[in-house]
Amino acid sequence: MIRLFVPALVGLMLCLAMSVRADTLPEACIDDVQSVACQQALLAEGVAPYEEYHKRTRTDEIVTPLSSEVFGDNVSLYNGSTQFSVVDIDVPGNSTLPVQLRRTFKVETRKGAPLGFFGVWDLDIPHLSGVFDAEFAWTIGQSGQPTPRCSSAFYPAGRPNLAANEIWSGTSMHLPGDGDRELLWRDQPHPVPADGHTYPWITRDDYRLRCVPSVTDTHGNSYPGEGFLAIDREGTTYTFDVATHRYHSSIIKSKSLYQRVRVFLLASRIEDRHGNWVRYHYADGRLTQITSNDGRVINLQYEWDPSHGGYHRIISASAHGRTWTYGYGLQTMGAPPRRLLTTVNLPDGASWGYQYTGPLIPVYETDPDLPLSCNPPLTNGNGEDFTLTATHPAGVRGRFVFHYRRHYRSGVPYNTCVPPQYQVTMPNTADVYSLISKTLDSVGVPTQTWSFDYAETPYPRAEFVTPWCQSCPQFKDVTVTAPDASRQRYRYGVVWNHNDGRLLATTTLTPGNSVLRDEAHTYVAENEIGSMPFPGTMGTLSASDDPAATRLRPVKQTVITQQGVSF
């Protein structure tokens, strides 16, 4: 334990609980973790637990995003959280396995280093990842002893005055173009491939995962612990056995600062059931090449930026005689700072362009450790607004405006936050950057703007919940207004332990407020699950605080009503 005293904060003693590793620290801490500069950097990059309440929900796994092929924007209409995903290179081949160079930009709080390689954008490759206490990482389990991360029911070690989900928000599998899903321990006899292997882990969408005995890091050195192999319904396998890690924002609680690290297990190989494969090659801490069995190849070139602890960024990529180049501005974003990707030049002379306004670091109005009530403090107006302006190679410009908004869920039990201690064991709020408007314009084309309203209504906690609150508000209506003033209204469930995140209905309205079309969904009910030909739950060890996050309750009926006719 290293005790740090910060003169700028009177009487505040910080306990930095971690193994001191330079590659998980801010730049100011590399030479001296007890320096004033280091202390200030850690505080600036730290977060209070309430800043990550949104990570305890699994609505992103439940909600199908509204996607655009023009700018790659994927929007969760439940709360407006948005991620941009762009495919720069796509080499076709003899199999359906993709050989692609993709990048993503998630509009979220920028505290902690991203996977990166495109400045503030991430290189988008298949991976597993989780955020852990830096002293224990993805190695020390709940018992306080080294624990196999795959072949045992791994649950991370914690701290006496920290709940596990205040440090760790689950371990997830990311697949490019298909989002994230949490890894769950397979505690029931779900069907698995009949190949003689044991599959101890599972996901909500039916990926099964077995263990790989050894792991290397991105430098080719041995890395402690097991890797994973995931298999989908079609028999395609993903091998995750290349480790790397990034410094992540520290948690501030009880006058202490707890260092965290984000551990990645990157994919080294994808193989379909016919034996076709795609390989990811790593050297010197980075991805250098993507190859396939049918001869497709993508090569990557980097440059080293020594500032802010040092990091690599991609400056060019080539595939079969064609080259893409990447340009970065002098401005930075995030803590630790990363250069902004500003241009992507295509082989045909066209280019992407990007401009950014806002730091993506919201500032709350009170001491993050000051217990005021069961509701966390509000932001003070700084860092709340963010705008991304993207120019498509075809000349179309998109302007995406975000605001840091608080969203609520209903029916959260009253006894999960009890005065006067106000220890929130189950939050009913989540703060995210929400898309509030999207504007498209181009030469000779009228400007078009879409606006988004998420109905952020505060819901009180429920005193009696058995098993879920039926007297609490059951849904909220999210409205998207189109350039012609027509509207699309999406009704989402908001009840904890019941329907939070489910799309219940979609209604199309004319500018005059007449209903053109209504689509209503009915889900399998709790009393029906016993008669269904599938299990009611998909695993345990979820970091979510909503028991419904592991349940399977699919749509059983959809009724569409249009022009007075239902079908």
PDB file of N, CA and C in Angstrom, residues 338-419:
ATOM      1  N   ARG A 338      -5.074  11.403 -25.853  1.00  0.00           N
ATOM      2  CA  ARG A 338      -4.738  10.740 -27.114  1.00  0.00           C
ATOM      3  C   ARG A 338      -5.046  11.698 -28.257  1.00  0.00           C
ATOM      4  N   ARG A 339      -4.201  11.652 -29.298  1.00  0.00           N
ATOM      5  CA  ARG A 339      -4.385  12.543 -30.449  1.00  0.00           C
ATOM      6  C   ARG A 339      -5.682  12.205 -31.179  1.00  0.00           C
ATOM      7  N   LEU A 340      -6.293  13.211 -31.798  1.00  0.00           N
ATOM      8  CA  LEU A 340      -7.551  13.052 -32.502  1.00  0.00           C
ATOM      9  C   LEU A 340      -7.303  12.602 -33.940  1.00  0.00           C
ATOM     10  N   LEU A 341      -7.967  11.530 -34.346  1.00  0.00           N
ATOM     11  CA  LEU A 341      -7.956  11.123 -35.752  1.00  0.00           C
ATOM     12  C   LEU A 341      -8.763  12.151 -36.541  1.00  0.00           C
ATOM     13  N   THR A 342      -8.146  12.780 -37.542  1.00  0.00           N
ATOM     14  CA  THR A 342      -8.814  13.850 -38.284  1.00  0.00           C
ATOM     15  C   THR A 342      -9.066  13.509 -39.746  1.00  0.00           C
ATOM     16  N   THR A 343      -8.211  12.675 -40.364  1.00  0.00           N
ATOM     17  CA  THR A 343      -8.401  12.334 -41.779  1.00  0.00           C
ATOM     18  C   THR A 343      -8.077  10.869 -42.022  1.00  0.00           C
ATOM     19  N   VAL A 344      -8.799  10.273 -42.942  1.00  0.00           N
ATOM     20  CA  VAL A 344      -8.497   8.944 -43.471  1.00  0.00           C
ATOM     21  C   VAL A 344      -8.511   9.067 -44.987  1.00  0.00           C
ATOM     22  N   ASN A 345      -7.343   8.919 -45.596  1.00  0.00           N
ATOM     23  CA  ASN A 345      -7.212   9.095 -47.038  1.00  0.00           C
ATOM     24  C   ASN A 345      -7.301   7.746 -47.737  1.00  0.00           C
ATOM     25  N   LEU A 346      -8.243   7.631 -48.663  1.00  0.00           N
ATOM     26  CA  LEU A 346      -8.497   6.393 -49.389  1.00  0.00           C
ATOM     27  C   LEU A 346      -7.630   6.306 -50.637  1.00  0.00           C
ATOM     28  N   PRO A 347      -7.448   5.096 -51.167  1.00  0.00           N
ATOM     29  CA  PRO A 347      -6.595   4.949 -52.366  1.00  0.00           C
ATOM     30  C   PRO A 347      -7.078   5.727 -53.583  1.00  0.00           C
ATOM     31  N   ASP A 348      -8.391   5.995 -53.684  1.00  0.00           N
ATOM     32  CA  ASP A 348      -8.919   6.700 -54.864  1.00  0.00           C
ATOM     33  C   ASP A 348      -8.858   8.210 -54.725  1.00  0.00           C
ATOM     34  N   GLY A 349      -8.241   8.715 -53.646  1.00  0.00           N
ATOM     35  CA  GLY A 349      -8.112  10.157 -53.451  1.00  0.00           C
ATOM     36  C   GLY A 349      -9.196  10.771 -52.590  1.00  0.00           C
ATOM     37  N   ALA A 350     -10.290  10.047 -52.356  1.00  0.00           N
ATOM     38  CA  ALA A 350     -11.327  10.543 -51.451  1.00  0.00           C
ATOM     39  C   ALA A 350     -10.846  10.394 -50.007  1.00  0.00           C
ATOM     40  N   SER A 351     -11.589  10.978 -49.070  1.00  0.00           N
ATOM     41  CA  SER A 351     -11.142  10.912 -47.674  1.00  0.00           C
ATOM     42  C   SER A 351     -12.303  11.101 -46.712  1.00  0.00           C
ATOM     43  N   TRP A 352     -12.127  10.537 -45.523  1.00  0.00           N
ATOM     44  CA  TRP A 352     -12.957  10.851 -44.384  1.00  0.00           C
ATOM     45  C   TRP A 352     -12.349  12.049 -43.655  1.00  0.00           C
ATOM     46  N   GLY A 353     -13.207  12.873 -43.034  1.00  0.00           N
ATOM     47  CA  GLY A 353     -12.738  13.961 -42.188  1.00  0.00           C
ATOM     48  C   GLY A 353     -13.515  13.990 -40.890  1.00  0.00           C
ATOM     49  N   TYR A 354     -12.829  14.333 -39.787  1.00  0.00           N
ATOM     50  CA  TYR A 354     -13.480  14.351 -38.478  1.00  0.00           C
ATOM     51  C   TYR A 354     -13.087  15.601 -37.703  1.00  0.00           C
ATOM     52  N   GLN A 355     -14.084  16.192 -37.035  1.00  0.00           N
ATOM     53  CA  GLN A 355     -13.865  17.298 -36.113  1.00  0.00           C
ATOM     54  C   GLN A 355     -14.580  16.991 -34.803  1.00  0.00           C
ATOM     55  N   TYR A 356     -13.983  17.406 -33.683  1.00  0.00           N
ATOM     56  CA  TYR A 356     -14.500  17.079 -32.367  1.00  0.00           C
ATOM     57  C   TYR A 356     -14.626  18.356 -31.538  1.00  0.00           C
ATOM     58  N   THR A 357     -15.730  18.471 -30.813  1.00  0.00           N
ATOM     59  CA  THR A 357     -15.918  19.598 -29.908  1.00  0.00           C
ATOM     60  C   THR A 357     -16.367  19.056 -28.559  1.00  0.00           C
ATOM     61  N   GLY A 358     -15.587  19.315 -27.520  1.00  0.00           N
ATOM     62  CA  GLY A 358     -15.919  18.827 -26.182  1.00  0.00           C
ATOM     63  C   GLY A 358     -14.935  17.778 -25.715  1.00  0.00           C
ATOM     64  N   PRO A 359     -14.669  17.711 -24.397  1.00  0.00           N
ATOM     65  CA  PRO A 359     -13.615  16.841 -23.878  1.00  0.00           C
ATOM     66  C   PRO A 359     -14.059  15.427 -23.542  1.00  0.00           C
ATOM     67  N   LEU A 360     -15.383  15.169 -23.467  1.00  0.00           N
ATOM     68  CA  LEU A 360     -15.902  13.870 -23.010  1.00  0.00           C
ATOM     69  C   LEU A 360     -15.410  13.518 -21.606  1.00  0.00           C
ATOM     70  N   ILE A 361     -15.268  14.543 -20.775  1.00  0.00           N
ATOM     71  CA  ILE A 361     -14.943  14.315 -19.363  1.00  0.00           C
ATOM     72  C   ILE A 361     -15.903  15.185 -18.537  1.00  0.00           C
ATOM     73  N   PRO A 362     -17.057  14.638 -18.132  1.00  0.00           N
ATOM     74  CA  PRO A 362     -18.002  15.430 -17.339  1.00  0.00           C
ATOM     75  C   PRO A 362     -17.457  15.703 -15.949  1.00  0.00           C
ATOM     76  N   VAL A 363     -17.840  16.829 -15.400  1.00  0.00           N
ATOM     77  CA  VAL A 363     -17.389  17.229 -14.068  1.00  0.00           C
ATOM     78  C   VAL A 363     -18.612  17.330 -13.164  1.00  0.00           C
ATOM     79  N   TYR A 364     -18.591  16.599 -12.048  1.00  0.00           N
ATOM     80  CA  TYR A 364     -19.714  16.629 -11.105  1.00  0.00           C
ATOM     81  C   TYR A 364     -19.549  17.784 -10.137  1.00  0.00           C
ATOM     82  N   GLU A 365     -20.666  18.229  -9.590  1.00  0.00           N
ATOM     83  CA  GLU A 365     -20.663  19.500  -8.865  1.00  0.00           C
ATOM     84  C   GLU A 365     -20.224  19.393  -7.409  1.00  0.00           C
ATOM     85  N   THR A 366     -20.022  18.170  -6.886  1.00  0.00           N
ATOM     86  CA  THR A 366     -19.645  18.033  -5.489  1.00  0.00           C
ATOM     87  C   THR A 366     -18.476  17.075  -5.349  1.00  0.00           C
ATOM     88  N   ASP A 367     -17.929  17.039  -4.133  1.00  0.00           N
ATOM     89  CA  ASP A 367     -16.914  16.054  -3.781  1.00  0.00           C
ATOM     90  C   ASP A 367     -17.477  14.671  -4.062  1.00  0.00           C
ATOM     91  N   PRO A 368     -16.797  13.839  -4.868  1.00  0.00           N
ATOM     92  CA  PRO A 368     -17.352  12.530  -5.210  1.00  0.00           C
ATOM     93  C   PRO A 368     -17.529  11.606  -4.018  1.00  0.00           C
ATOM     94  N   ASP A 369     -16.947  11.939  -2.877  1.00  0.00           N
ATOM     95  CA  ASP A 369     -17.067  11.089  -1.696  1.00  0.00           C
ATOM     96  C   ASP A 369     -18.090  11.614  -0.698  1.00  0.00           C
ATOM     97  N   LEU A 370     -18.730  12.729  -1.007  1.00  0.00           N
ATOM     98  CA  LEU A 370     -19.647  13.350  -0.059  1.00  0.00           C
ATOM     99  C   LEU A 370     -21.023  12.700  -0.169  1.00  0.00           C
ATOM    100  N   PRO A 371     -21.498  11.994   0.879  1.00  0.00           N
ATOM    101  CA  PRO A 371     -22.796  11.330   0.802  1.00  0.00           C
ATOM    102  C   PRO A 371     -23.939  12.335   0.980  1.00  0.00           C
ATOM    103  N   LEU A 372     -24.685  12.600  -0.083  1.00  0.00           N
ATOM    104  CA  LEU A 372     -25.766  13.574  -0.019  1.00  0.00           C
ATOM    105  C   LEU A 372     -27.127  12.903   0.071  1.00  0.00           C
ATOM    106  N   SER A 373     -27.339  11.881  -0.742  1.00  0.00           N
ATOM    107  CA  SER A 373     -28.621  11.201  -0.794  1.00  0.00           C
ATOM    108  C   SER A 373     -28.423   9.929  -1.585  1.00  0.00           C
ATOM    109  N   CYS A 374     -29.542   9.256  -1.849  1.00  0.00           N
ATOM    110  CA  CYS A 374     -29.451   8.040  -2.659  1.00  0.00           C
ATOM    111  C   CYS A 374     -29.221   8.361  -4.127  1.00  0.00           C
ATOM    112  N   ASN A 375     -29.450   9.599  -4.510  1.00  0.00           N
ATOM    113  CA  ASN A 375     -29.197  10.000  -5.896  1.00  0.00           C
ATOM    114  C   ASN A 375     -27.831  10.657  -5.987  1.00  0.00           C
ATOM    115  N   PRO A 376     -27.014  10.260  -6.958  1.00  0.00           N
ATOM    116  CA  PRO A 376     -25.694  10.869  -7.096  1.00  0.00           C
ATOM    117  C   PRO A 376     -25.807  12.332  -7.488  1.00  0.00           C
ATOM    118  N   PRO A 377     -24.750  13.102  -7.257  1.00  0.00           N
ATOM    119  CA  PRO A 377     -24.792  14.523  -7.603  1.00  0.00           C
ATOM    120  C   PRO A 377     -24.906  14.720  -9.112  1.00  0.00           C
ATOM    121  N   LEU A 378     -25.337  15.895  -9.482  1.00  0.00           N
ATOM    122  CA  LEU A 378     -25.428  16.246 -10.901  1.00  0.00           C
ATOM    123  C   LEU A 378     -24.101  16.825 -11.367  1.00  0.00           C
ATOM    124  N   THR A 379     -23.929  16.884 -12.670  1.00  0.00           N
ATOM    125  CA  THR A 379     -22.739  17.532 -13.211  1.00  0.00           C
ATOM    126  C   THR A 379     -22.897  19.040 -13.116  1.00  0.00           C
ATOM    127  N   ASN A 380     -21.771  19.736 -13.179  1.00  0.00           N
ATOM    128  CA  ASN A 380     -21.807  21.190 -12.992  1.00  0.00           C
ATOM    129  C   ASN A 380     -21.853  21.963 -14.298  1.00  0.00           C
ATOM    130  N   GLY A 381     -22.099  21.287 -15.400  1.00  0.00           N
ATOM    131  CA  GLY A 381     -22.187  21.952 -16.697  1.00  0.00           C
ATOM    132  C   GLY A 381     -20.936  21.832 -17.530  1.00  0.00           C
ATOM    133  N   ASN A 382     -19.808  21.469 -16.905  1.00  0.00           N
ATOM    134  CA  ASN A 382     -18.561  21.321 -17.654  1.00  0.00           C
ATOM    135  C   ASN A 382     -18.452  19.907 -18.221  1.00  0.00           C
ATOM    136  N   GLY A 383     -18.029  19.831 -19.464  1.00  0.00           N
ATOM    137  CA  GLY A 383     -17.809  18.538 -20.096  1.00  0.00           C
ATOM    138  C   GLY A 383     -19.066  17.802 -20.478  1.00  0.00           C
ATOM    139  N   GLU A 384     -20.227  18.461 -20.420  1.00  0.00           N
ATOM    140  CA  GLU A 384     -21.487  17.775 -20.686  1.00  0.00           C
ATOM    141  C   GLU A 384     -21.794  17.663 -22.175  1.00  0.00           C
ATOM    142  N   ASP A 385     -21.310  18.579 -22.969  1.00  0.00           N
ATOM    143  CA  ASP A 385     -21.663  18.605 -24.391  1.00  0.00           C
ATOM    144  C   ASP A 385     -20.511  18.088 -25.237  1.00  0.00           C
ATOM    145  N   PHE A 386     -20.878  17.348 -26.280  1.00  0.00           N
ATOM    146  CA  PHE A 386     -19.881  16.831 -27.220  1.00  0.00           C
ATOM    147  C   PHE A 386     -20.507  16.791 -28.607  1.00  0.00           C
ATOM    148  N   THR A 387     -19.701  17.160 -29.598  1.00  0.00           N
ATOM    149  CA  THR A 387     -20.157  17.118 -30.986  1.00  0.00           C
ATOM    150  C   THR A 387     -19.097  16.459 -31.850  1.00  0.00           C
ATOM    151  N   LEU A 388     -19.524  15.497 -32.654  1.00  0.00           N
ATOM    152  CA  LEU A 388     -18.656  14.898 -33.665  1.00  0.00           C
ATOM    153  C   LEU A 388     -19.201  15.279 -35.031  1.00  0.00           C
ATOM    154  N   THR A 389     -18.353  15.906 -35.832  1.00  0.00           N
ATOM    155  CA  THR A 389     -18.719  16.237 -37.208  1.00  0.00           C
ATOM    156  C   THR A 389     -17.887  15.377 -38.137  1.00  0.00           C
ATOM    157  N   ALA A 390     -18.548  14.583 -38.952  1.00  0.00           N
ATOM    158  CA  ALA A 390     -17.872  13.654 -39.851  1.00  0.00           C
ATOM    159  C   ALA A 390     -18.211  14.005 -41.291  1.00  0.00           C
ATOM    160  N   THR A 391     -17.196  14.003 -42.143  1.00  0.00           N
ATOM    161  CA  THR A 391     -17.395  14.229 -43.577  1.00  0.00           C
ATOM    162  C   THR A 391     -17.114  12.936 -44.314  1.00  0.00           C
ATOM    163  N   HIS A 392     -18.111  12.433 -45.003  1.00  0.00           N
ATOM    164  CA  HIS A 392     -18.028  11.166 -45.726  1.00  0.00           C
ATOM    165  C   HIS A 392     -17.204  11.348 -46.995  1.00  0.00           C
ATOM    166  N   PRO A 393     -16.522  10.294 -47.475  1.00  0.00           N
ATOM    167  CA  PRO A 393     -15.768  10.420 -48.737  1.00  0.00           C
ATOM    168  C   PRO A 393     -16.618  10.897 -49.915  1.00  0.00           C
ATOM    169  N   ALA A 394     -17.929  10.656 -49.865  1.00  0.00           N
ATOM    170  CA  ALA A 394     -18.803  11.121 -50.943  1.00  0.00           C
ATOM    171  C   ALA A 394     -19.178  12.591 -50.804  1.00  0.00           C
ATOM    172  N   GLY A 395     -18.764  13.239 -49.716  1.00  0.00           N
ATOM    173  CA  GLY A 395     -19.013  14.662 -49.534  1.00  0.00           C
ATOM    174  C   GLY A 395     -20.134  14.995 -48.563  1.00  0.00           C
ATOM    175  N   VAL A 396     -20.909  14.008 -48.127  1.00  0.00           N
ATOM    176  CA  VAL A 396     -21.973  14.262 -47.166  1.00  0.00           C
ATOM    177  C   VAL A 396     -21.359  14.521 -45.789  1.00  0.00           C
ATOM    178  N   ARG A 397     -21.907  15.502 -45.080  1.00  0.00           N
ATOM    179  CA  ARG A 397     -21.411  15.829 -43.753  1.00  0.00           C
ATOM    180  C   ARG A 397     -22.466  15.501 -42.717  1.00  0.00           C
ATOM    181  N   GLY A 398     -22.060  14.852 -41.637  1.00  0.00           N
ATOM    182  CA  GLY A 398     -22.959  14.547 -40.542  1.00  0.00           C
ATOM    183  C   GLY A 398     -22.492  15.216 -39.268  1.00  0.00           C
ATOM    184  N   ARG A 399     -23.415  15.842 -38.572  1.00  0.00           N
ATOM    185  CA  ARG A 399     -23.094  16.511 -37.299  1.00  0.00           C
ATOM    186  C   ARG A 399     -23.918  15.851 -36.201  1.00  0.00           C
ATOM    187  N   PHE A 400     -23.229  15.235 -35.243  1.00  0.00           N
ATOM    188  CA  PHE A 400     -23.871  14.481 -34.177  1.00  0.00           C
ATOM    189  C   PHE A 400     -23.635  15.214 -32.859  1.00  0.00           C
ATOM    190  N   VAL A 401     -24.720  15.620 -32.199  1.00  0.00           N
ATOM    191  CA  VAL A 401     -24.632  16.393 -30.962  1.00  0.00           C
ATOM    192  C   VAL A 401     -25.085  15.518 -29.796  1.00  0.00           C
ATOM    193  N   PHE A 402     -24.262  15.489 -28.745  1.00  0.00           N
ATOM    194  CA  PHE A 402     -24.530  14.666 -27.573  1.00  0.00           C
ATOM    195  C   PHE A 402     -24.598  15.542 -26.327  1.00  0.00           C
ATOM    196  N   HIS A 403     -25.370  15.074 -25.368  1.00  0.00           N
ATOM    197  CA  HIS A 403     -25.421  15.749 -24.074  1.00  0.00           C
ATOM    198  C   HIS A 403     -25.371  14.683 -22.990  1.00  0.00           C
ATOM    199  N   TYR A 404     -24.678  14.988 -21.918  1.00  0.00           N
ATOM    200  CA  TYR A 404     -24.542  14.042 -20.808  1.00  0.00           C
ATOM    201  C   TYR A 404     -25.846  14.040 -20.027  1.00  0.00           C
ATOM    202  N   ARG A 405     -26.581  12.929 -20.099  1.00  0.00           N
ATOM    203  CA  ARG A 405     -27.921  12.866 -19.540  1.00  0.00           C
ATOM    204  C   ARG A 405     -28.028  11.773 -18.477  1.00  0.00           C
ATOM    205  N   ARG A 406     -28.933  11.998 -17.544  1.00  0.00           N
ATOM    206  CA  ARG A 406     -29.223  11.001 -16.517  1.00  0.00           C
ATOM    207  C   ARG A 406     -30.501  10.254 -16.907  1.00  0.00           C
ATOM    208  N   HIS A 407     -30.396   8.929 -16.940  1.00  0.00           N
ATOM    209  CA  HIS A 407     -31.536   8.079 -17.258  1.00  0.00           C
ATOM    210  C   HIS A 407     -31.904   7.263 -16.021  1.00  0.00           C
ATOM    211  N   TYR A 408     -33.179   6.890 -15.932  1.00  0.00           N
ATOM    212  CA  TYR A 408     -33.700   6.265 -14.729  1.00  0.00           C
ATOM    213  C   TYR A 408     -34.334   4.919 -15.052  1.00  0.00           C
ATOM    214  N   ARG A 409     -34.332   4.034 -14.046  1.00  0.00           N
ATOM    215  CA  ARG A 409     -35.119   2.818 -14.155  1.00  0.00           C
ATOM    216  C   ARG A 409     -36.058   2.751 -12.961  1.00  0.00           C
ATOM    217  N   SER A 410     -37.150   2.045 -13.159  1.00  0.00           N
ATOM    218  CA  SER A 410     -38.230   2.012 -12.185  1.00  0.00           C
ATOM    219  C   SER A 410     -38.174   0.728 -11.357  1.00  0.00           C
ATOM    220  N   GLY A 411     -38.770   0.771 -10.171  1.00  0.00           N
ATOM    221  CA  GLY A 411     -38.928  -0.438  -9.377  1.00  0.00           C
ATOM    222  C   GLY A 411     -37.686  -0.914  -8.660  1.00  0.00           C
ATOM    223  N   VAL A 412     -36.664  -0.084  -8.549  1.00  0.00           N
ATOM    224  CA  VAL A 412     -35.464  -0.481  -7.809  1.00  0.00           C
ATOM    225  C   VAL A 412     -35.799  -0.461  -6.318  1.00  0.00           C
ATOM    226  N   PRO A 413     -35.504  -1.534  -5.587  1.00  0.00           N
ATOM    227  CA  PRO A 413     -35.936  -1.621  -4.184  1.00  0.00           C
ATOM    228  C   PRO A 413     -35.396  -0.488  -3.320  1.00  0.00           C
ATOM    229  N   TYR A 414     -36.252  -0.015  -2.422  1.00  0.00           N
ATOM    230  CA  TYR A 414     -35.887   1.066  -1.513  1.00  0.00           C
ATOM    231  C   TYR A 414     -34.716   0.674  -0.615  1.00  0.00           C
ATOM    232  N   ASN A 415     -34.672  -0.599  -0.189  1.00  0.00           N
ATOM    233  CA  ASN A 415     -33.651  -1.006   0.781  1.00  0.00           C
ATOM    234  C   ASN A 415     -32.273  -1.175   0.170  1.00  0.00           C
ATOM    235  N   THR A 416     -32.099  -0.840  -1.107  1.00  0.00           N
ATOM    236  CA  THR A 416     -30.765  -0.877  -1.705  1.00  0.00           C
ATOM    237  C   THR A 416     -30.033   0.447  -1.531  1.00  0.00           C
ATOM    238  N   CYS A 417     -30.672   1.403  -0.882  1.00  0.00           N
ATOM    239  CA  CYS A 417     -30.005   2.648  -0.478  1.00  0.00           C
ATOM    240  C   CYS A 417     -30.722   3.165   0.763  1.00  0.00           C
ATOM    241  N   VAL A 418     -30.053   3.060   1.903  1.00  0.00           N
ATOM    242  CA  VAL A 418     -30.714   3.353   3.169  1.00  0.00           C
ATOM    243  C   VAL A 418     -30.027   4.533   3.846  1.00  0.00           C
ATOM    244  N   PRO A 419     -30.761   5.623   4.167  1.00  0.00           N
ATOM    245  CA  PRO A 419     -30.177   6.703   4.958  1.00  0.00           C
ATOM    246  C   PRO A 419     -29.823   6.198   6.353  1.00  0.00           C
TER     247      PRO A 419
END
